Each structure stands twice: as structure tokens, then as C-alpha cells.
Coordinates of C-alpha atoms in Angstrom, one line a residue:
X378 CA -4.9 -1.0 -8.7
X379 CA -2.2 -0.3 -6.1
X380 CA 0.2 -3.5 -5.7
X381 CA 0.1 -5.2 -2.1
X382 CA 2.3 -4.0 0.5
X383 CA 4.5 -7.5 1.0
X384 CA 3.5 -10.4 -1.8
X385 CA 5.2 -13.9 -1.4
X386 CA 4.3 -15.6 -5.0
X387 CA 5.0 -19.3 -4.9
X388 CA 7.1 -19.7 -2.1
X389 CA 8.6 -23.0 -1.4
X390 CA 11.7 -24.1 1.0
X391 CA 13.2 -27.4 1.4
X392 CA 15.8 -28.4 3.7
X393 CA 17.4 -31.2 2.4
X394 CA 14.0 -33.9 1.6
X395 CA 12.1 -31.8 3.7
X396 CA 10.0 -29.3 2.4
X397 CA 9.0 -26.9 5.4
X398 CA 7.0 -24.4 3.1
X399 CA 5.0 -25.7 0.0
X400 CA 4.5 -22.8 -2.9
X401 CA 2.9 -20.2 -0.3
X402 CA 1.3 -17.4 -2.6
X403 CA 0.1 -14.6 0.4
X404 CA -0.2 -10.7 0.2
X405 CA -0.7 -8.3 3.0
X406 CA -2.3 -4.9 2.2
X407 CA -1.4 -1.3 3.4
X408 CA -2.9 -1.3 7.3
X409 CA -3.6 -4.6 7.6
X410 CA -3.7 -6.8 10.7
X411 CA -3.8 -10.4 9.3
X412 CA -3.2 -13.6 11.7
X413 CA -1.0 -17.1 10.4
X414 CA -2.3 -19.4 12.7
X415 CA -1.2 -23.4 12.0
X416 CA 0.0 -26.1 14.5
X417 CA 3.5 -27.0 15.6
X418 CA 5.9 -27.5 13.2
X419 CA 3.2 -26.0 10.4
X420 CA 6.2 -23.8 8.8
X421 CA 4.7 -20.3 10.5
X422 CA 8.3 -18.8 11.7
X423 CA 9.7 -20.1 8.7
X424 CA 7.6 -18.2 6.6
X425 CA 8.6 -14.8 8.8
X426 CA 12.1 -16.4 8.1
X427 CA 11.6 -16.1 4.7
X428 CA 10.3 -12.7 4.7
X429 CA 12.9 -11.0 6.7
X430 CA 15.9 -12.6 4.1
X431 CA 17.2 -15.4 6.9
X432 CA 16.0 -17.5 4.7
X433 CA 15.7 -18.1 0.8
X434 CA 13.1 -19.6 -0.5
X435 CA 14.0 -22.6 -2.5
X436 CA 11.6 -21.7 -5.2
X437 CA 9.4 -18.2 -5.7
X438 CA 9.7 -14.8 -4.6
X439 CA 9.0 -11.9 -2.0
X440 CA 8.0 -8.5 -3.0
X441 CA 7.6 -6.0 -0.4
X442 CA 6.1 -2.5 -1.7
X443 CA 6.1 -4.0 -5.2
X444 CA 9.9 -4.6 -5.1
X445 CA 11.6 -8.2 -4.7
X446 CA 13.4 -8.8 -1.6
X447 CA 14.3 -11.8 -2.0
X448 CA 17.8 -12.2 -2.8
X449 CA 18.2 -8.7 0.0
X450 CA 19.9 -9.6 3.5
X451 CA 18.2 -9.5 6.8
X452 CA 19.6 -5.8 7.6
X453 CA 18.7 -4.3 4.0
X454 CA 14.9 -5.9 4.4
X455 CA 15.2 -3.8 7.6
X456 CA 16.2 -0.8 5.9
X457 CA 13.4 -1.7 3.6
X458 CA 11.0 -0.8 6.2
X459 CA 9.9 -4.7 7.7
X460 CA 10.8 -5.4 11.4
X461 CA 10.1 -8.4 13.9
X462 CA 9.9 -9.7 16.8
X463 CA 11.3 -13.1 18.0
X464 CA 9.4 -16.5 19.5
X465 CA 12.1 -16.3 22.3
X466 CA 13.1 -12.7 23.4
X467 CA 16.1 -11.6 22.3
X468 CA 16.7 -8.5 23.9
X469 CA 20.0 -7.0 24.8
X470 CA 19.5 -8.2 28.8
X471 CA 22.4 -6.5 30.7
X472 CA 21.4 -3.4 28.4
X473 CA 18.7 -0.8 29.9
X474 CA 15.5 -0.8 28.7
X475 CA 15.7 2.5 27.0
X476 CA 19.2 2.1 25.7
X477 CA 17.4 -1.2 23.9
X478 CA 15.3 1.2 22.2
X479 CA 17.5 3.2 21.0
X480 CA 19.9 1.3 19.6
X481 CA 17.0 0.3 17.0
X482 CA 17.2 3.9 15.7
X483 CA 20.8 3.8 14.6
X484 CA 19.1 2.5 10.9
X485 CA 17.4 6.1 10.7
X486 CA 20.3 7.8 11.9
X487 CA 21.7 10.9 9.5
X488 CA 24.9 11.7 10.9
X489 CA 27.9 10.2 9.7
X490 CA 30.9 9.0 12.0
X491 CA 33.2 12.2 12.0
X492 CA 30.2 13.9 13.5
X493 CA 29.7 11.2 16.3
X494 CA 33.6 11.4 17.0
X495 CA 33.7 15.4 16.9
X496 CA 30.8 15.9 18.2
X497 CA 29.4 18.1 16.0
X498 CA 26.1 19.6 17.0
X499 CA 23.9 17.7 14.2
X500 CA 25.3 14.8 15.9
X501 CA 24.2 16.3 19.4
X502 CA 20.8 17.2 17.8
X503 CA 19.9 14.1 16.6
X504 CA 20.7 12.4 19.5
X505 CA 18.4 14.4 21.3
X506 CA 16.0 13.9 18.5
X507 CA 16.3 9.8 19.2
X508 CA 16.0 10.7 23.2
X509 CA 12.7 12.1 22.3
X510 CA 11.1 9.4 20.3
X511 CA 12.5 6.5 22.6
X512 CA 10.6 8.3 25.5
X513 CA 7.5 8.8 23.3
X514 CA 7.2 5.2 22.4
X515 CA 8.0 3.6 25.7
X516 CA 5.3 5.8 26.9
X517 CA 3.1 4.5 24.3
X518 CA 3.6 1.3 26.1
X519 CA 3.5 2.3 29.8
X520 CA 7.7 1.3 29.9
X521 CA 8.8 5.0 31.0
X522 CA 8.8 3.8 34.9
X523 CA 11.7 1.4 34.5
X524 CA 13.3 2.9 30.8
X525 CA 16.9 2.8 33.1
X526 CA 16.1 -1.0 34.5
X527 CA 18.2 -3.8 32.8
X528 CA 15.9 -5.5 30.4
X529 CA 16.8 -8.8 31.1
X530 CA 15.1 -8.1 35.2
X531 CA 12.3 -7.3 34.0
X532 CA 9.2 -9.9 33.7
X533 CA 8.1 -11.8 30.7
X534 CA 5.2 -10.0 29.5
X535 CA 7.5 -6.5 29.9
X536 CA 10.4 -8.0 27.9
X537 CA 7.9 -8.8 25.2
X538 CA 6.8 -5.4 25.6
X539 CA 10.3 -3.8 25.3
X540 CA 11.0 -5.8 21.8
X541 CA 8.3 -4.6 20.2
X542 CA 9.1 -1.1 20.9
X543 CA 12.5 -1.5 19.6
X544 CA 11.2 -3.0 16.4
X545 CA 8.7 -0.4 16.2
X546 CA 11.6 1.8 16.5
X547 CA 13.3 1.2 13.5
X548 CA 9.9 2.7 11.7
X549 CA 8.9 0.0 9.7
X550 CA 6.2 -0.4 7.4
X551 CA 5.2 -3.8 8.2
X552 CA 5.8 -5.6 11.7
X553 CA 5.9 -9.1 12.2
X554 CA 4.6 -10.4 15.4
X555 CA 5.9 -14.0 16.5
X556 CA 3.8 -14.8 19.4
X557 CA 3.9 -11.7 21.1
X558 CA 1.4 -12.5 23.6
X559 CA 3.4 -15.7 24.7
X560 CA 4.0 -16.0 28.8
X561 CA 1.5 -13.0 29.5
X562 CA -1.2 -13.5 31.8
X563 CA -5.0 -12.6 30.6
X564 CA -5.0 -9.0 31.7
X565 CA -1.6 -8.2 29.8
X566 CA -3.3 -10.0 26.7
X567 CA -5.9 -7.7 26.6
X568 CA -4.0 -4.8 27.1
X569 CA -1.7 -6.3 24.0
X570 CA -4.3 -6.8 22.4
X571 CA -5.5 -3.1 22.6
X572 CA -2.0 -1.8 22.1
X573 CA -1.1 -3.4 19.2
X574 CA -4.4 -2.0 17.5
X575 CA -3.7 1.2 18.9
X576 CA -0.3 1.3 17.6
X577 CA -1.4 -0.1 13.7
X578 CA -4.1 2.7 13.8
X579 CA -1.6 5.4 15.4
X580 CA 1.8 4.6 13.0
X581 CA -0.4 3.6 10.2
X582 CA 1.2 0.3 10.0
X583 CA 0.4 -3.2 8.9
X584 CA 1.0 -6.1 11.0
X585 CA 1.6 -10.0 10.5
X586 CA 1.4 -11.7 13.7
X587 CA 2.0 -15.4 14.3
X588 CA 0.1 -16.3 18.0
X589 CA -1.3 -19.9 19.3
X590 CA -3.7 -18.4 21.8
X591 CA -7.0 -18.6 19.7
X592 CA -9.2 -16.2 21.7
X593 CA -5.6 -13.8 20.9
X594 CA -6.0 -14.6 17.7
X595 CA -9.8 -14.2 17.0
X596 CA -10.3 -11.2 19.1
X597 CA -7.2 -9.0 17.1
X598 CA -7.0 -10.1 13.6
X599 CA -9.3 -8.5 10.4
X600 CA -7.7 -11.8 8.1
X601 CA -6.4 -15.4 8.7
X602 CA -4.5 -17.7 7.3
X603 CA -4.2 -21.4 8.3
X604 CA -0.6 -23.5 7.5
X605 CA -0.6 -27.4 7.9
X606 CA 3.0 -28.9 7.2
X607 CA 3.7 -26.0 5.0
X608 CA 0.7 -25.5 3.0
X609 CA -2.0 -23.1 3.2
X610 CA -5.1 -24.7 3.9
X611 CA -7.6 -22.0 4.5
X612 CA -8.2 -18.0 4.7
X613 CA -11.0 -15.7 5.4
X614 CA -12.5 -14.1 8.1
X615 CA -12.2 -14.9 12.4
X616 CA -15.5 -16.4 11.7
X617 CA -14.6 -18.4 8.5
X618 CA -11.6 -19.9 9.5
X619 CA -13.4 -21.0 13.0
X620 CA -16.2 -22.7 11.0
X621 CA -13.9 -24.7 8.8
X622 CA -14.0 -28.2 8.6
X623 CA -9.9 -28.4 7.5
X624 CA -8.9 -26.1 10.2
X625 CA -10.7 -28.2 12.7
X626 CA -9.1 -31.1 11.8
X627 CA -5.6 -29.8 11.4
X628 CA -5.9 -27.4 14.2
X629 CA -8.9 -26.0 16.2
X630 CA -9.9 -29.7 17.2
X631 CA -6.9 -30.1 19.1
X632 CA -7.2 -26.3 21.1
X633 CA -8.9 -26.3 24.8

């Protein structure tokens, strides 16, 4: 039997007497679109903290494609093929939208730095080549209209748009979603919503999404898991965890 694609095995962080993660044991298979769902303060962006190397775990260990990552810095567990998006949008603002993009590819990129300086023509091919795939993907995502705006103008829901691309761009293997459908209104949820299954079916990808909208949540996601101050409480199905009584109590209870 094939090993998961990311494992976290006992995963616990404290910082100083606090312990924000309790010995979180969680896998995410090849293709897979799983939710982590918990309320404020639950540990959730910690636990992509932890993942991604800004972060290490006090106790246990992160294996992504059967390897640990967990002593690996943020831009090596990049390399390693895991990418994210941000609660807050940290895009390059006074940088155009398709120059965002493309920045992400420089991890891919072949040539070395006497090419870029001479300009020798792998170096002018393979810029083209990253030309090509920017424009691809932003059209993927209905960005090619404004691919020369500043991000920073653009609205909310189009920001959040533009930073997914750009993690996408870095071709990862997993991507982690932190509330990506945050400030959009209904109609650009939906559209997310059919994007970002589009886009796990098309790249053959599997996502990890963190998201407080519950209709978001339910409507997207094949698996859920539910934190409460830093331990796991529940897992299953959309319908499972909406049926159960901890998850009500911790968390569903309190949603309108």
C-alpha cells in the first residue's frame, strides 16, 4: 500500500505554556480535497505553519510523499512540491498581476545566471516558455483582462484569485488554501468553489483548505477535520461532521 501524500504523526507545538497544537496525527492522499474547519484560535493556520517548515513542531513529524520535512525550510518544502496561500493577501501590490505570476516560476527555472546575464537563447526560450504558462493559468482563472494591472488595485475576491495562481505556479503537489474564499461575495464563492475543483481535477493535485464559511466548506470538500484548542475532535464525511454532537458544541452551534 502506497504511503499518503503529506502524513503529520503526532504533531504537537507549544509556545512557551501554551500548547497551540496537541499531537495531531493527519494524512492527506494523492487528489484529495479535504477541509480543517475549527473555531478561532483552534490552531488551523498553525497546523499549515507547521506544514510548510515556519514552524517546528515541538514534538512529531511531517512526511510529505513518504519523506520527512520537518527539519526542511519554508523554501525547500516549496521545492518539495507544497504551496500556499495566505489568511491576509500577500501579494506583491505595486507588481502587475502577471509579473506576480511569474515570479512564482523562478523555482522551476533551468537556466543558470550567466545565461540570464548573456542572454543566451535557453535563457530567452524559457522565458518564453514561463510567458506561456503564466497566460495559460491566468486564463484558467478569467485574470487575462487585467494580467498588466497592479495587483494591489484590484478587488478582494481578484487578489485572492491572483495568489492562488501564483502558488499554483510553482507546480506543487499539494496546495494549501487558507480561507480563500474570505471577502468574496456569493457569486465569486461559487465560482471558487468550481474553480478550485476544476483546477484539482485538471493539475491532478490535492488540496488542504482551511475556510470558515460552512456552506464553502460543505459544498467543496470529499473529507473533514474538526480542531478545538489544538486537538482533533472529529473527521468524516460533509455529512458526518454536520451531524456531530462535538462539532456542534465546539463549532457549528455557534455558525448562523
Amino acid at each position: 500500500m502506497s504511503s499518503p501524500l503529506l502524513e503529520l504523526r503526532g504533531c504537537t507545538i507549544r509556545f512557551g505554556g501554551l500548547t497551540a497544537v496537541s499531537n495531531l496525527s493527519q494524512s492527506i492522499e494523492s487528489g484529495e480535497l479535504v477541509g480543517m474547519i475549527g473555531p478561532n484560535g483552534a490552531g488551523k493556520t498553525t497546523v499549515f505553519n507547521i506544514i510548510t517548515g515556519v514552524y517546528k513542531p515541538t514534538d512529531g513529524n511531517v512526511l510529505f510523499q513518504g519523506k520527512s520535512i520537518t527539519n526542511l525550510q519554508p523554501y525547500q518544502i516549496t521545492k518539495a512540491g507544497i504551496a500556499r496561500t495566505f489568511q491576509n493577501i500577500r501579494l506583491f501590490q505595486s507588481m502587475s498581476v502577471l509579473d506576480n505570476v511569474r515570479v512564482a516560476f523562478n523555482k522551476n527555472l533551468r537556466t543558470k545566471l550567466f545565461s540570464a546575464i548573456a542572454h543566451m537563447p535557453a535563457q530567452a526560450q524559457e522565458e518564453e516558455d514561463v510567458l506561456e504558462e503564466s497566460m495559460k493559468m491566468l486564463q484558467m482563472f478569467d485574470l487575462t483582462s487585467v494580467k498588466d494591472e497592479r495587483s494591489g488595485s484590484l478587488p478582494y475576491g481578484a487578489q485572492r484569485r491572483v495568489e492562488i495562481v501564483r502558488a499554483l505556479a510553482t507546480k506543487p503537489r499539494l496546495l494549501l488554501l487558507d480561507e480563500p474564499a474570505a471577502g468574496m461575495n456569493p457569486t465569486e464563492k461559487v465560482d471558487l468553489m468550481q474553480l478550485i475543483k476544476r483546477i484539482r481535477d485538471a493539475l491532478n493535485i490535492s488540496i488542504l483548505l482551511i475556510e470558515h464559511d460552512m456552506k464553502f466548506v460543505m459544498g467543496i470538500c470529499e473529507r473533514i477535520f474538526v480542531l478545538d484548542y489544538g486537538e482533533k475532535i472529529a473527521e468524516g464525511s460533509p455529512e458526518r461532521i454536520q451531524s456531530d454532537p462535538r462539532v456542534i458544541e465546539a463549532y457549528l452551534g455557534d455558525q448562523e
